[in-house]
PDB file of C-alpha atoms and ligand atoms in Angstrom:
ATOM      1  CA  MET A   1     148.497 131.542 125.984  1.00  0.00           C
ATOM      2  CA  THR A   2     148.127 128.483 123.616  1.00  0.00           C
ATOM      3  CA  PRO A   3     144.709 126.864 124.081  1.00  0.00           C
ATOM      4  CA  PRO A   4     144.877 123.259 125.324  1.00  0.00           C
ATOM      5  CA  PHE A   5     144.824 120.502 122.688  1.00  0.00           C
ATOM      6  CA  ARG A   6     141.438 118.893 122.962  1.00  0.00           C
ATOM      7  CA  VAL A   7     141.523 114.972 122.631  1.00  0.00           C
ATOM      8  CA  ALA A   8     138.522 112.919 122.589  1.00  0.00           C
ATOM      9  CA  VAL A   9     138.540 109.182 123.052  1.00  0.00           C
ATOM     10  CA  VAL A  10     135.882 106.838 121.338  1.00  0.00           C
ATOM     11  CA  GLY A  11     135.397 103.419 123.039  1.00  0.00           C
ATOM     12  CA  CYS A  12     136.440 105.225 126.280  1.00  0.00           C
ATOM     13  CA  ALA A  13     135.218 102.536 128.639  1.00  0.00           C
ATOM     14  CA  GLY A  14     137.496  99.882 127.060  1.00  0.00           C
ATOM     15  CA  ARG A  15     140.854  98.614 128.222  1.00  0.00           C
ATOM     16  CA  MET A  16     142.747 100.931 125.866  1.00  0.00           C
ATOM     17  CA  GLY A  17     140.049 103.692 126.022  1.00  0.00           C
ATOM     18  CA  ARG A  18     140.565 104.239 129.778  1.00  0.00           C
ATOM     19  CA  MET A  19     144.367 104.111 129.346  1.00  0.00           C
ATOM     20  CA  ASN A  20     144.215 106.760 126.692  1.00  0.00           C
ATOM     21  CA  LEU A  21     141.895 108.992 128.931  1.00  0.00           C
ATOM     22  CA  THR A  22     144.352 108.598 131.846  1.00  0.00           C
ATOM     23  CA  THR A  23     147.343 109.486 129.538  1.00  0.00           C
ATOM     24  CA  ILE A  24     145.578 112.585 128.113  1.00  0.00           C
ATOM     25  CA  HIS A  25     144.518 113.709 131.541  1.00  0.00           C
ATOM     26  CA  ALA A  26     148.105 113.422 132.790  1.00  0.00           C
ATOM     27  CA  THR A  27     149.642 115.218 129.839  1.00  0.00           C
ATOM     28  CA  GLU A  28     150.316 119.135 130.155  1.00  0.00           C
ATOM     29  CA  GLY A  29     148.827 121.059 127.346  1.00  0.00           C
ATOM     30  CA  CYS A  30     146.128 118.365 126.629  1.00  0.00           C
ATOM     31  CA  VAL A  31     142.592 118.113 127.850  1.00  0.00           C
ATOM     32  CA  VAL A  32     139.987 115.348 127.606  1.00  0.00           C
ATOM     33  CA  ALA A  33     137.529 116.842 125.227  1.00  0.00           C
ATOM     34  CA  GLY A  34     135.124 113.931 125.819  1.00  0.00           C
ATOM     35  CA  GLY A  35     134.630 110.269 125.512  1.00  0.00           C
ATOM     36  CA  SER A  36     132.068 107.928 123.985  1.00  0.00           C
ATOM     37  CA  ASP A  37     131.072 104.264 124.134  1.00  0.00           C
ATOM     38  CA  GLN A  38     128.551 102.025 122.384  1.00  0.00           C
ATOM     39  CA  PRO A  39     124.840 102.603 123.263  1.00  0.00           C
ATOM     40  CA  GLY A  40     123.812 100.451 126.234  1.00  0.00           C
ATOM     41  CA  SER A  41     127.249 100.574 127.735  1.00  0.00           C
ATOM     42  CA  PRO A  42     127.029 100.942 131.504  1.00  0.00           C
ATOM     43  CA  ALA A  43     129.525 103.792 131.255  1.00  0.00           C
ATOM     44  CA  ILE A  44     127.207 106.049 129.320  1.00  0.00           C
ATOM     45  CA  GLY A  45     126.412 109.098 131.469  1.00  0.00           C
ATOM     46  CA  ALA A  46     129.231 108.515 133.912  1.00  0.00           C
ATOM     47  CA  ASP A  47     131.642 111.233 134.533  1.00  0.00           C
ATOM     48  CA  ILE A  48     134.963 110.501 132.809  1.00  0.00           C
ATOM     49  CA  GLY A  49     137.002 111.325 136.006  1.00  0.00           C
ATOM     50  CA  GLY A  50     135.275 108.479 137.859  1.00  0.00           C
ATOM     51  CA  LEU A  51     136.011 106.130 134.937  1.00  0.00           C
ATOM     52  CA  ILE A  52     139.838 106.704 135.372  1.00  0.00           C
ATOM     53  CA  GLY A  53     139.883 107.111 139.155  1.00  0.00           C
ATOM     54  CA  VAL A  54     140.547 110.818 139.383  1.00  0.00           C
ATOM     55  CA  ASP A  55     138.334 113.675 140.664  1.00  0.00           C
ATOM     56  CA  PRO A  56     135.139 114.459 138.368  1.00  0.00           C
ATOM     57  CA  LEU A  57     136.068 116.238 135.184  1.00  0.00           C
ATOM     58  CA  GLY A  58     132.488 117.618 134.476  1.00  0.00           C
ATOM     59  CA  VAL A  59     132.632 115.606 131.271  1.00  0.00           C
ATOM     60  CA  THR A  60     130.387 112.601 130.753  1.00  0.00           C
ATOM     61  CA  VAL A  61     130.493 109.522 128.556  1.00  0.00           C
ATOM     62  CA  THR A  62     128.217 109.971 125.527  1.00  0.00           C
ATOM     63  CA  ASP A  63     126.859 107.488 122.915  1.00  0.00           C
ATOM     64  CA  ASP A  64     126.664 110.336 120.429  1.00  0.00           C
ATOM     65  CA  PRO A  65     129.905 110.336 118.491  1.00  0.00           C
ATOM     66  CA  VAL A  66     128.833 113.242 116.149  1.00  0.00           C
ATOM     67  CA  GLU A  67     128.722 115.630 119.057  1.00  0.00           C
ATOM     68  CA  LEU A  68     132.053 114.302 120.334  1.00  0.00           C
ATOM     69  CA  PHE A  69     133.859 114.821 117.038  1.00  0.00           C
ATOM     70  CA  ALA A  70     132.599 118.389 116.813  1.00  0.00           C
ATOM     71  CA  GLN A  71     134.196 119.434 120.103  1.00  0.00           C
ATOM     72  CA  ALA A  72     137.675 117.875 119.686  1.00  0.00           C
ATOM     73  CA  ASP A  73     141.005 118.700 117.907  1.00  0.00           C
ATOM     74  CA  ALA A  74     141.870 115.042 117.745  1.00  0.00           C
ATOM     75  CA  VAL A  75     140.041 111.643 118.262  1.00  0.00           C
ATOM     76  CA  ILE A  76     141.769 108.462 119.523  1.00  0.00           C
ATOM     77  CA  ASP A  77     140.028 105.172 118.415  1.00  0.00           C
ATOM     78  CA  PHE A  78     140.741 101.729 119.833  1.00  0.00           C
ATOM     79  CA  THR A  79     137.511 100.094 119.346  1.00  0.00           C
ATOM     80  CA  THR A  80     136.071  97.531 116.807  1.00  0.00           C
ATOM     81  CA  PRO A  81     136.330  97.452 113.071  1.00  0.00           C
ATOM     82  CA  GLU A  82     132.567  98.245 112.750  1.00  0.00           C
ATOM     83  CA  ALA A  83     132.839 101.215 115.027  1.00  0.00           C
ATOM     84  CA  THR A  84     135.990 102.418 113.420  1.00  0.00           C
ATOM     85  CA  ARG A  85     134.288 102.481 110.004  1.00  0.00           C
ATOM     86  CA  ARG A  86     131.676 104.867 111.379  1.00  0.00           C
ATOM     87  CA  HIS A  87     134.281 106.957 113.300  1.00  0.00           C
ATOM     88  CA  ALA A  88     136.540 107.388 110.180  1.00  0.00           C
ATOM     89  CA  GLY A  89     133.686 108.913 108.331  1.00  0.00           C
ATOM     90  CA  LEU A  90     133.036 111.384 111.169  1.00  0.00           C
ATOM     91  CA  ALA A  91     136.684 112.173 111.386  1.00  0.00           C
ATOM     92  CA  ALA A  92     136.697 113.211 107.733  1.00  0.00           C
ATOM     93  CA  GLN A  93     133.510 115.355 108.243  1.00  0.00           C
ATOM     94  CA  ALA A  94     134.931 117.126 111.331  1.00  0.00           C
ATOM     95  CA  GLU A  95     138.479 117.263 109.960  1.00  0.00           C
ATOM     96  CA  VAL A  96     139.998 116.345 113.178  1.00  0.00           C
ATOM     97  CA  VAL A  97     143.363 114.575 113.686  1.00  0.00           C
ATOM     98  CA  TYR A  98     142.259 110.820 113.823  1.00  0.00           C
ATOM     99  CA  VAL A  99     144.433 108.213 115.448  1.00  0.00           C
ATOM    100  CA  VAL A 100     143.375 104.588 114.721  1.00  0.00           C
ATOM    101  CA  GLY A 101     144.549 101.751 116.832  1.00  0.00           C
ATOM    102  CA  THR A 102     141.847  99.264 116.060  1.00  0.00           C
ATOM    103  CA  THR A 103     143.094  95.983 114.642  1.00  0.00           C
ATOM    104  CA  GLY A 104     141.297  93.202 112.721  1.00  0.00           C
ATOM    105  CA  LEU A 105     140.011  95.691 110.007  1.00  0.00           C
ATOM    106  CA  ALA A 106     138.675  93.877 106.906  1.00  0.00           C
ATOM    107  CA  PRO A 107     139.696  95.378 103.469  1.00  0.00           C
ATOM    108  CA  GLU A 108     136.472  97.308 103.232  1.00  0.00           C
ATOM    109  CA  ASP A 109     136.993  98.849 106.714  1.00  0.00           C
ATOM    110  CA  GLN A 110     140.452  99.851 105.767  1.00  0.00           C
ATOM    111  CA  ALA A 111     139.100 101.378 102.441  1.00  0.00           C
ATOM    112  CA  VAL A 112     136.902 103.794 104.665  1.00  0.00           C
ATOM    113  CA  VAL A 113     139.918 104.802 106.800  1.00  0.00           C
ATOM    114  CA  GLU A 114     141.951 105.474 103.635  1.00  0.00           C
ATOM    115  CA  GLN A 115     139.114 107.406 102.281  1.00  0.00           C
ATOM    116  CA  ALA A 116     138.977 109.643 105.326  1.00  0.00           C
ATOM    117  CA  ALA A 117     142.709 110.252 104.970  1.00  0.00           C
ATOM    118  CA  ILE A 118     141.900 112.299 101.744  1.00  0.00           C
ATOM    119  CA  GLN A 119     140.104 114.883 103.932  1.00  0.00           C
ATOM    120  CA  THR A 120     141.946 114.800 107.235  1.00  0.00           C
ATOM    121  CA  VAL A 121     145.107 113.560 109.094  1.00  0.00           C
ATOM    122  CA  VAL A 122     144.816 109.982 109.874  1.00  0.00           C
ATOM    123  CA  ILE A 123     147.635 108.115 111.860  1.00  0.00           C
ATOM    124  CA  GLN A 124     147.028 104.384 111.884  1.00  0.00           C
ATOM    125  CA  SER A 125     149.116 101.537 113.395  1.00  0.00           C
ATOM    126  CA  ALA A 126     148.379  98.099 114.662  1.00  0.00           C
ATOM    127  CA  ASN A 127     150.983  98.924 117.349  1.00  0.00           C
ATOM    128  CA  MET A 128     151.722 102.393 118.782  1.00  0.00           C
ATOM    129  CA  SER A 129     154.804 101.482 120.858  1.00  0.00           C
ATOM    130  CA  LEU A 130     158.372 102.643 119.986  1.00  0.00           C
ATOM    131  CA  GLY A 131     159.702  98.974 120.550  1.00  0.00           C
ATOM    132  CA  VAL A 132     157.462  97.265 118.072  1.00  0.00           C
ATOM    133  CA  ASN A 133     157.991  99.807 115.353  1.00  0.00           C
ATOM    134  CA  LEU A 134     161.726  99.212 115.790  1.00  0.00           C
ATOM    135  CA  LEU A 135     161.155  95.472 115.782  1.00  0.00           C
ATOM    136  CA  GLN A 136     159.275  95.981 112.465  1.00  0.00           C
ATOM    137  CA  ILE A 137     162.387  97.495 111.008  1.00  0.00           C
ATOM    138  CA  LEU A 138     164.671  94.983 112.322  1.00  0.00           C
ATOM    139  CA  THR A 139     162.527  92.143 111.019  1.00  0.00           C
ATOM    140  CA  GLU A 140     162.612  93.536 107.537  1.00  0.00           C
ATOM    141  CA  GLN A 141     166.344  93.964 107.727  1.00  0.00           C
ATOM    142  CA  VAL A 142     166.986  90.463 108.996  1.00  0.00           C
ATOM    143  CA  ALA A 143     164.499  88.921 106.460  1.00  0.00           C
ATOM    144  CA  LYS A 144     166.479  90.761 103.736  1.00  0.00           C
ATOM    145  CA  ALA A 145     169.904  89.462 104.908  1.00  0.00           C
ATOM    146  CA  LEU A 146     168.797  85.788 105.305  1.00  0.00           C
ATOM    147  CA  ASP A 147     167.473  83.602 102.587  1.00  0.00           C
ATOM    148  CA  ALA A 148     164.710  81.045 102.653  1.00  0.00           C
ATOM    149  CA  ASP A 149     166.998  78.401 104.314  1.00  0.00           C
ATOM    150  CA  TYR A 150     165.802  80.334 107.364  1.00  0.00           C
ATOM    151  CA  ASP A 151     162.232  79.495 108.302  1.00  0.00           C
ATOM    152  CA  ILE A 152     160.308  82.531 109.586  1.00  0.00           C
ATOM    153  CA  GLU A 153     157.708  82.048 112.411  1.00  0.00           C
ATOM    154  CA  ILE A 154     155.812  84.746 114.205  1.00  0.00           C
ATOM    155  CA  VAL A 155     154.636  83.949 117.777  1.00  0.00           C
ATOM    156  CA  GLU A 156     152.281  86.161 119.792  1.00  0.00           C
ATOM    157  CA  MET A 157     150.451  86.072 123.057  1.00  0.00           C
ATOM    158  CA  HIS A 158     147.761  88.292 124.298  1.00  0.00           C
ATOM    159  CA  HIS A 159     145.114  88.365 127.109  1.00  0.00           C
ATOM    160  CA  ARG A 160     142.107  86.049 127.064  1.00  0.00           C
ATOM    161  CA  HIS A 161     139.660  88.913 125.938  1.00  0.00           C
ATOM    162  CA  LYS A 162     141.435  89.645 122.585  1.00  0.00           C
ATOM    163  CA  VAL A 163     139.000  88.964 119.683  1.00  0.00           C
ATOM    164  CA  ASP A 164     141.157  88.985 116.550  1.00  0.00           C
ATOM    165  CA  SER A 165     143.886  86.442 115.614  1.00  0.00           C
ATOM    166  CA  PRO A 166     146.716  86.651 114.563  1.00  0.00           C
ATOM    167  CA  SER A 167     147.144  90.116 116.199  1.00  0.00           C
ATOM    168  CA  GLY A 168     147.388  93.120 114.059  1.00  0.00           C
ATOM    169  CA  THR A 169     150.929  93.455 115.243  1.00  0.00           C
ATOM    170  CA  ALA A 170     151.852  89.849 114.191  1.00  0.00           C
ATOM    171  CA  LEU A 171     150.577  90.571 110.764  1.00  0.00           C
ATOM    172  CA  MET A 172     152.391  93.937 110.614  1.00  0.00           C
ATOM    173  CA  LEU A 173     155.625  91.955 111.529  1.00  0.00           C
ATOM    174  CA  GLY A 174     154.738  89.419 108.882  1.00  0.00           C
ATOM    175  CA  GLN A 175     154.323  92.047 106.213  1.00  0.00           C
ATOM    176  CA  ALA A 176     157.829  93.416 107.340  1.00  0.00           C
ATOM    177  CA  ALA A 177     159.319  89.841 106.952  1.00  0.00           C
ATOM    178  CA  ALA A 178     157.686  89.434 103.497  1.00  0.00           C
ATOM    179  CA  ALA A 179     158.877  92.896 102.293  1.00  0.00           C
ATOM    180  CA  GLY A 180     162.461  91.960 103.433  1.00  0.00           C
ATOM    181  CA  ARG A 181     162.157  88.820 101.370  1.00  0.00           C
ATOM    182  CA  GLY A 182     160.520  90.561  98.486  1.00  0.00           C
ATOM    183  CA  VAL A 183     157.396  88.402  98.467  1.00  0.00           C
ATOM    184  CA  ASN A 184     153.860  89.032  99.104  1.00  0.00           C
ATOM    185  CA  LEU A 185     152.689  87.864 102.632  1.00  0.00           C
ATOM    186  CA  ASP A 186     149.311  86.484 101.375  1.00  0.00           C
ATOM    187  CA  ASP A 187     151.191  84.120  98.963  1.00  0.00           C
ATOM    188  CA  VAL A 188     153.295  82.589 101.769  1.00  0.00           C
ATOM    189  CA  ALA A 189     151.512  83.023 105.043  1.00  0.00           C
ATOM    190  CA  CYS A 190     150.246  80.069 107.061  1.00  0.00           C
ATOM    191  CA  ARG A 191     148.097  81.453 109.826  1.00  0.00           C
ATOM    192  CA  ALA A 192     147.303  78.309 111.637  1.00  0.00           C
ATOM    193  CA  ARG A 193     148.279  74.608 111.586  1.00  0.00           C
ATOM    194  CA  ASP A 194     146.121  71.681 112.719  1.00  0.00           C
ATOM    195  CA  GLY A 195     146.238  67.946 111.870  1.00  0.00           C
ATOM    196  CA  GLN A 196     148.164  66.245 109.053  1.00  0.00           C
ATOM    197  CA  VAL A 197     149.512  69.406 107.412  1.00  0.00           C
ATOM    198  CA  GLY A 198     152.647  67.945 105.950  1.00  0.00           C
ATOM    199  CA  ALA A 199     156.236  69.223 106.052  1.00  0.00           C
ATOM    200  CA  ARG A 200     156.803  72.975 106.206  1.00  0.00           C
ATOM    201  CA  PRO A 201     157.015  74.442 102.727  1.00  0.00           C
ATOM    202  CA  ARG A 202     160.119  76.332 102.039  1.00  0.00           C
ATOM    203  CA  GLY A 203     159.543  80.204 102.157  1.00  0.00           C
ATOM    204  CA  GLU A 204     156.418  79.889 104.355  1.00  0.00           C
ATOM    205  CA  ILE A 205     155.942  82.611 106.956  1.00  0.00           C
ATOM    206  CA  GLY A 206     154.106  80.933 109.874  1.00  0.00           C
ATOM    207  CA  PHE A 207     152.063  82.371 112.724  1.00  0.00           C
ATOM    208  CA  ALA A 208     151.173  80.941 116.114  1.00  0.00           C
ATOM    209  CA  THR A 209     148.729  82.467 118.506  1.00  0.00           C
ATOM    210  CA  LEU A 210     148.622  82.171 122.380  1.00  0.00           C
ATOM    211  CA  ARG A 211     145.799  83.608 124.369  1.00  0.00           C
ATOM    212  CA  GLY A 212     145.558  83.762 128.184  1.00  0.00           C
ATOM    213  CA  GLY A 213     145.380  85.795 131.313  1.00  0.00           C
ATOM    214  CA  ASP A 214     146.075  89.486 131.281  1.00  0.00           C
ATOM    215  CA  VAL A 215     149.119  89.718 128.855  1.00  0.00           C
ATOM    216  CA  PRO A 216     149.096  93.169 127.210  1.00  0.00           C
ATOM    217  CA  GLY A 217     151.015  91.913 124.169  1.00  0.00           C
ATOM    218  CA  GLU A 218     154.105  89.814 123.366  1.00  0.00           C
ATOM    219  CA  HIS A 219     155.615  89.167 119.904  1.00  0.00           C
ATOM    220  CA  SER A 220     158.582  87.094 118.588  1.00  0.00           C
ATOM    221  CA  VAL A 221     159.972  86.679 115.210  1.00  0.00           C
ATOM    222  CA  ILE A 222     161.912  83.573 114.807  1.00  0.00           C
ATOM    223  CA  PHE A 223     164.396  82.867 112.010  1.00  0.00           C
ATOM    224  CA  ALA A 224     165.315  79.152 112.161  1.00  0.00           C
ATOM    225  CA  THR A 225     167.699  77.126 110.129  1.00  0.00           C
ATOM    226  CA  GLU A 226     169.729  74.036 110.682  1.00  0.00           C
ATOM    227  CA  GLY A 227     172.212  74.630 113.429  1.00  0.00           C
ATOM    228  CA  GLU A 228     170.964  78.120 114.526  1.00  0.00           C
ATOM    229  CA  ARG A 229     168.012  80.210 115.430  1.00  0.00           C
ATOM    230  CA  LEU A 230     167.663  83.952 115.632  1.00  0.00           C
ATOM    231  CA  GLU A 231     164.876  85.411 117.725  1.00  0.00           C
ATOM    232  CA  LEU A 232     163.733  89.087 117.929  1.00  0.00           C
ATOM    233  CA  SER A 233     161.144  89.723 120.640  1.00  0.00           C
ATOM    234  CA  HIS A 234     159.173  92.548 122.174  1.00  0.00           C
ATOM    235  CA  LYS A 235     157.139  92.358 125.487  1.00  0.00           C
ATOM    236  CA  ALA A 236     154.629  95.048 126.485  1.00  0.00           C
ATOM    237  CA  GLY A 237     154.688  95.398 130.261  1.00  0.00           C
ATOM    238  CA  SER A 238     151.548  97.561 130.320  1.00  0.00           C
ATOM    239  CA  ARG A 239     149.003  99.306 127.825  1.00  0.00           C
ATOM    240  CA  GLU A 240     150.495 102.583 128.763  1.00  0.00           C
ATOM    241  CA  ILE A 241     153.126 102.399 125.948  1.00  0.00           C
ATOM    242  CA  PHE A 242     150.283 102.227 123.366  1.00  0.00           C
ATOM    243  CA  ALA A 243     148.384 105.021 124.890  1.00  0.00           C
ATOM    244  CA  LYS A 244     151.454 107.301 125.089  1.00  0.00           C
ATOM    245  CA  GLY A 245     152.220 106.392 121.441  1.00  0.00           C
ATOM    246  CA  ALA A 246     148.724 107.310 120.424  1.00  0.00           C
ATOM    247  CA  LEU A 247     148.707 110.645 122.162  1.00  0.00           C
ATOM    248  CA  LYS A 248     152.252 111.392 120.703  1.00  0.00           C
ATOM    249  CA  ALA A 249     150.678 110.550 117.214  1.00  0.00           C
ATOM    250  CA  ALA A 250     147.738 112.986 117.896  1.00  0.00           C
ATOM    251  CA  LEU A 251     150.014 115.807 118.835  1.00  0.00           C
ATOM    252  CA  TRP A 252     152.340 115.103 115.812  1.00  0.00           C
ATOM    253  CA  GLY A 253     149.358 115.309 113.593  1.00  0.00           C
ATOM    254  CA  ARG A 254     148.386 118.837 114.613  1.00  0.00           C
ATOM    255  CA  GLY A 255     148.583 121.198 111.679  1.00  0.00           C
ATOM    256  CA  ARG A 256     149.746 118.498 109.156  1.00  0.00           C
ATOM    257  CA  HIS A 257     148.381 118.034 105.551  1.00  0.00           C
ATOM    258  CA  PRO A 258     145.647 115.462 105.284  1.00  0.00           C
ATOM    259  CA  GLY A 259     146.960 111.985 104.644  1.00  0.00           C
ATOM    260  CA  LEU A 260     147.407 108.436 106.007  1.00  0.00           C
ATOM    261  CA  TYR A 261     150.500 108.293 108.248  1.00  0.00           C
ATOM    262  CA  SER A 262     151.932 105.565 110.377  1.00  0.00           C
ATOM    263  CA  MET A 263     153.673 105.365 113.736  1.00  0.00           C
ATOM    264  CA  ARG A 264     157.006 105.200 111.783  1.00  0.00           C
ATOM    265  CA  ASP A 265     156.314 108.655 110.369  1.00  0.00           C
ATOM    266  CA  VAL A 266     155.573 109.912 113.959  1.00  0.00           C
ATOM    267  CA  LEU A 267     158.667 108.364 115.412  1.00  0.00           C
ATOM    268  CA  GLY A 268     160.837 109.530 112.533  1.00  0.00           C
ATOM    269  CA  LEU A 269     161.613 105.956 111.477  1.00  0.00           C
ATOM    270  CA  ALA A 270     160.107 106.017 108.040  1.00  0.00           C
ATOM    271  CA  ASP A 271     162.662 105.517 105.095  1.00  0.00           C
TER     272      ASP A 271
HETATM  273  P1  NAD B 301     137.965  96.620 124.563  1.00  0.00           P
HETATM  274  O1  NAD B 301     136.956  95.604 124.209  1.00  0.00           O
HETATM  275  O2  NAD B 301     138.449  96.582 126.122  1.00  0.00           O
HETATM  276  O3  NAD B 301     137.489  98.119 124.270  1.00  0.00           O
HETATM  277  C1  NAD B 301     136.749  98.534 123.116  1.00  0.00           C
HETATM  278  C2  NAD B 301     135.744  99.545 123.511  1.00  0.00           C
HETATM  279  O4  NAD B 301     135.148  99.985 122.354  1.00  0.00           O
HETATM  280  C3  NAD B 301     134.596  99.004 124.539  1.00  0.00           C
HETATM  281  O5  NAD B 301     134.507  99.778 125.603  1.00  0.00           O
HETATM  282  C4  NAD B 301     133.392  98.910 123.595  1.00  0.00           C
HETATM  283  O6  NAD B 301     132.187  99.085 124.293  1.00  0.00           O
HETATM  284  C5  NAD B 301     133.698 100.099 122.680  1.00  0.00           C
HETATM  285  N1  NAD B 301     132.857 100.103 121.507  1.00  0.00           N
HETATM  286  C6  NAD B 301     132.503  99.193 120.701  1.00  0.00           C
HETATM  287  N2  NAD B 301     131.649  99.637 119.693  1.00  0.00           N
HETATM  288  C7  NAD B 301     131.568 101.024 119.910  1.00  0.00           C
HETATM  289  C8  NAD B 301     130.942 102.076 119.164  1.00  0.00           C
HETATM  290  N3  NAD B 301     130.168 101.809 118.168  1.00  0.00           N
HETATM  291  N4  NAD B 301     131.142 103.270 119.696  1.00  0.00           N
HETATM  292  C9  NAD B 301     131.838 103.548 120.701  1.00  0.00           C
HETATM  293  N5  NAD B 301     132.499 102.601 121.470  1.00  0.00           N
HETATM  294  C10 NAD B 301     132.412 101.296 120.984  1.00  0.00           C
HETATM  295  O7  NAD B 301     139.277  96.359 123.641  1.00  0.00           O
HETATM  296  P2  NAD B 301     140.757  96.826 123.889  1.00  0.00           P
HETATM  297  O8  NAD B 301     141.575  95.812 124.423  1.00  0.00           O
HETATM  298  O9  NAD B 301     140.850  98.216 124.528  1.00  0.00           O
HETATM  299  O10 NAD B 301     141.114  96.892 122.316  1.00  0.00           O
HETATM  300  C11 NAD B 301     140.445  97.732 121.426  1.00  0.00           C
HETATM  301  C12 NAD B 301     141.250  97.624 120.076  1.00  0.00           C
HETATM  302  O11 NAD B 301     142.562  98.177 120.089  1.00  0.00           O
HETATM  303  C13 NAD B 301     141.434  96.235 119.488  1.00  0.00           C
HETATM  304  O12 NAD B 301     141.270  96.145 118.225  1.00  0.00           O
HETATM  305  C14 NAD B 301     142.859  95.885 119.851  1.00  0.00           C
HETATM  306  O13 NAD B 301     143.393  94.910 119.083  1.00  0.00           O
HETATM  307  C15 NAD B 301     143.433  97.237 119.569  1.00  0.00           C
HETATM  308  N6  NAD B 301     144.743  97.418 120.164  1.00  0.00           N
HETATM  309  C16 NAD B 301     145.693  98.249 119.507  1.00  0.00           C
HETATM  310  C17 NAD B 301     146.876  98.636 120.030  1.00  0.00           C
HETATM  311  C18 NAD B 301     147.789  99.411 119.211  1.00  0.00           C
HETATM  312  O14 NAD B 301     148.881  99.824 119.677  1.00  0.00           O
HETATM  313  N7  NAD B 301     147.469  99.882 117.936  1.00  0.00           N
HETATM  314  C19 NAD B 301     147.287  98.247 121.381  1.00  0.00           C
HETATM  315  C20 NAD B 301     146.241  97.639 122.136  1.00  0.00           C
HETATM  316  C21 NAD B 301     145.063  97.197 121.480  1.00  0.00           C
END
């Protein structure tokens, strides 16, 4: 009999952390290898089953990620950029499949993730859903087909607790639009507007951010010109799609060569 695939979750008391635990627990052939959260979190020491509303699993939440990485085949990380930097180093040492969903990474955080991918399998995406990864491809294709007479605006909405802005997904869509146009996003992005900002420069890619309530994530890419407007949209109904995508990525990564992979690789959508 094949042994179960042991998947651990760092930041397991968070919104995505709990959803990841629930998904692993419900998936045949996978077991929850453990979960961690930051020191001082009220979840430390609690049974993971209690955290996700099922019978006790006999595994408690730890604040020691070193121990956690040692007992897992894969680790799923939806935490903070600072925590992800540490976890990436541990993933490289333990050579586990490492799935990173954390957004808002600064270039120096990203460099640590890329360094880890030299030693182990890392799958990273700002959005683990099938729909958004398809939206990314469509955005690039449409941006390629339309010239700069079409103004590109990216609008996103998330729940009131989200800390980074624009969302990682909005930036990912902006990168796709810029790639379609053959430009560098940093050269054309307008990430916020306030006051007498003047007329919209031709070729700009604009971002607008809405925050409120419990919205798991909504994104639209708008191509607007005189006389018509094309809008591509995705709406997440629940966080489950991200957790299912993350576990799919972990399973896909089993036995692969070290490297940095994306959800497009996992979903078979890469060129
Ligand atoms: P959250 O605040 O609910 O959860 C984060 C958890 O990480 C918390 O429990 C926190 O205590 C824990 N944490 C912080 N520092 C830690 C440390 N050093 N060690 C262990 N745990 C630590 O946030 P969330 O809504 O679950 O989102 C988490 C991240 O995932 C964000 O960056 C968000 O943008 C991203 N996200 C990505 C996707 C995707 O598909 N890639 C989808 C949704 C959210």
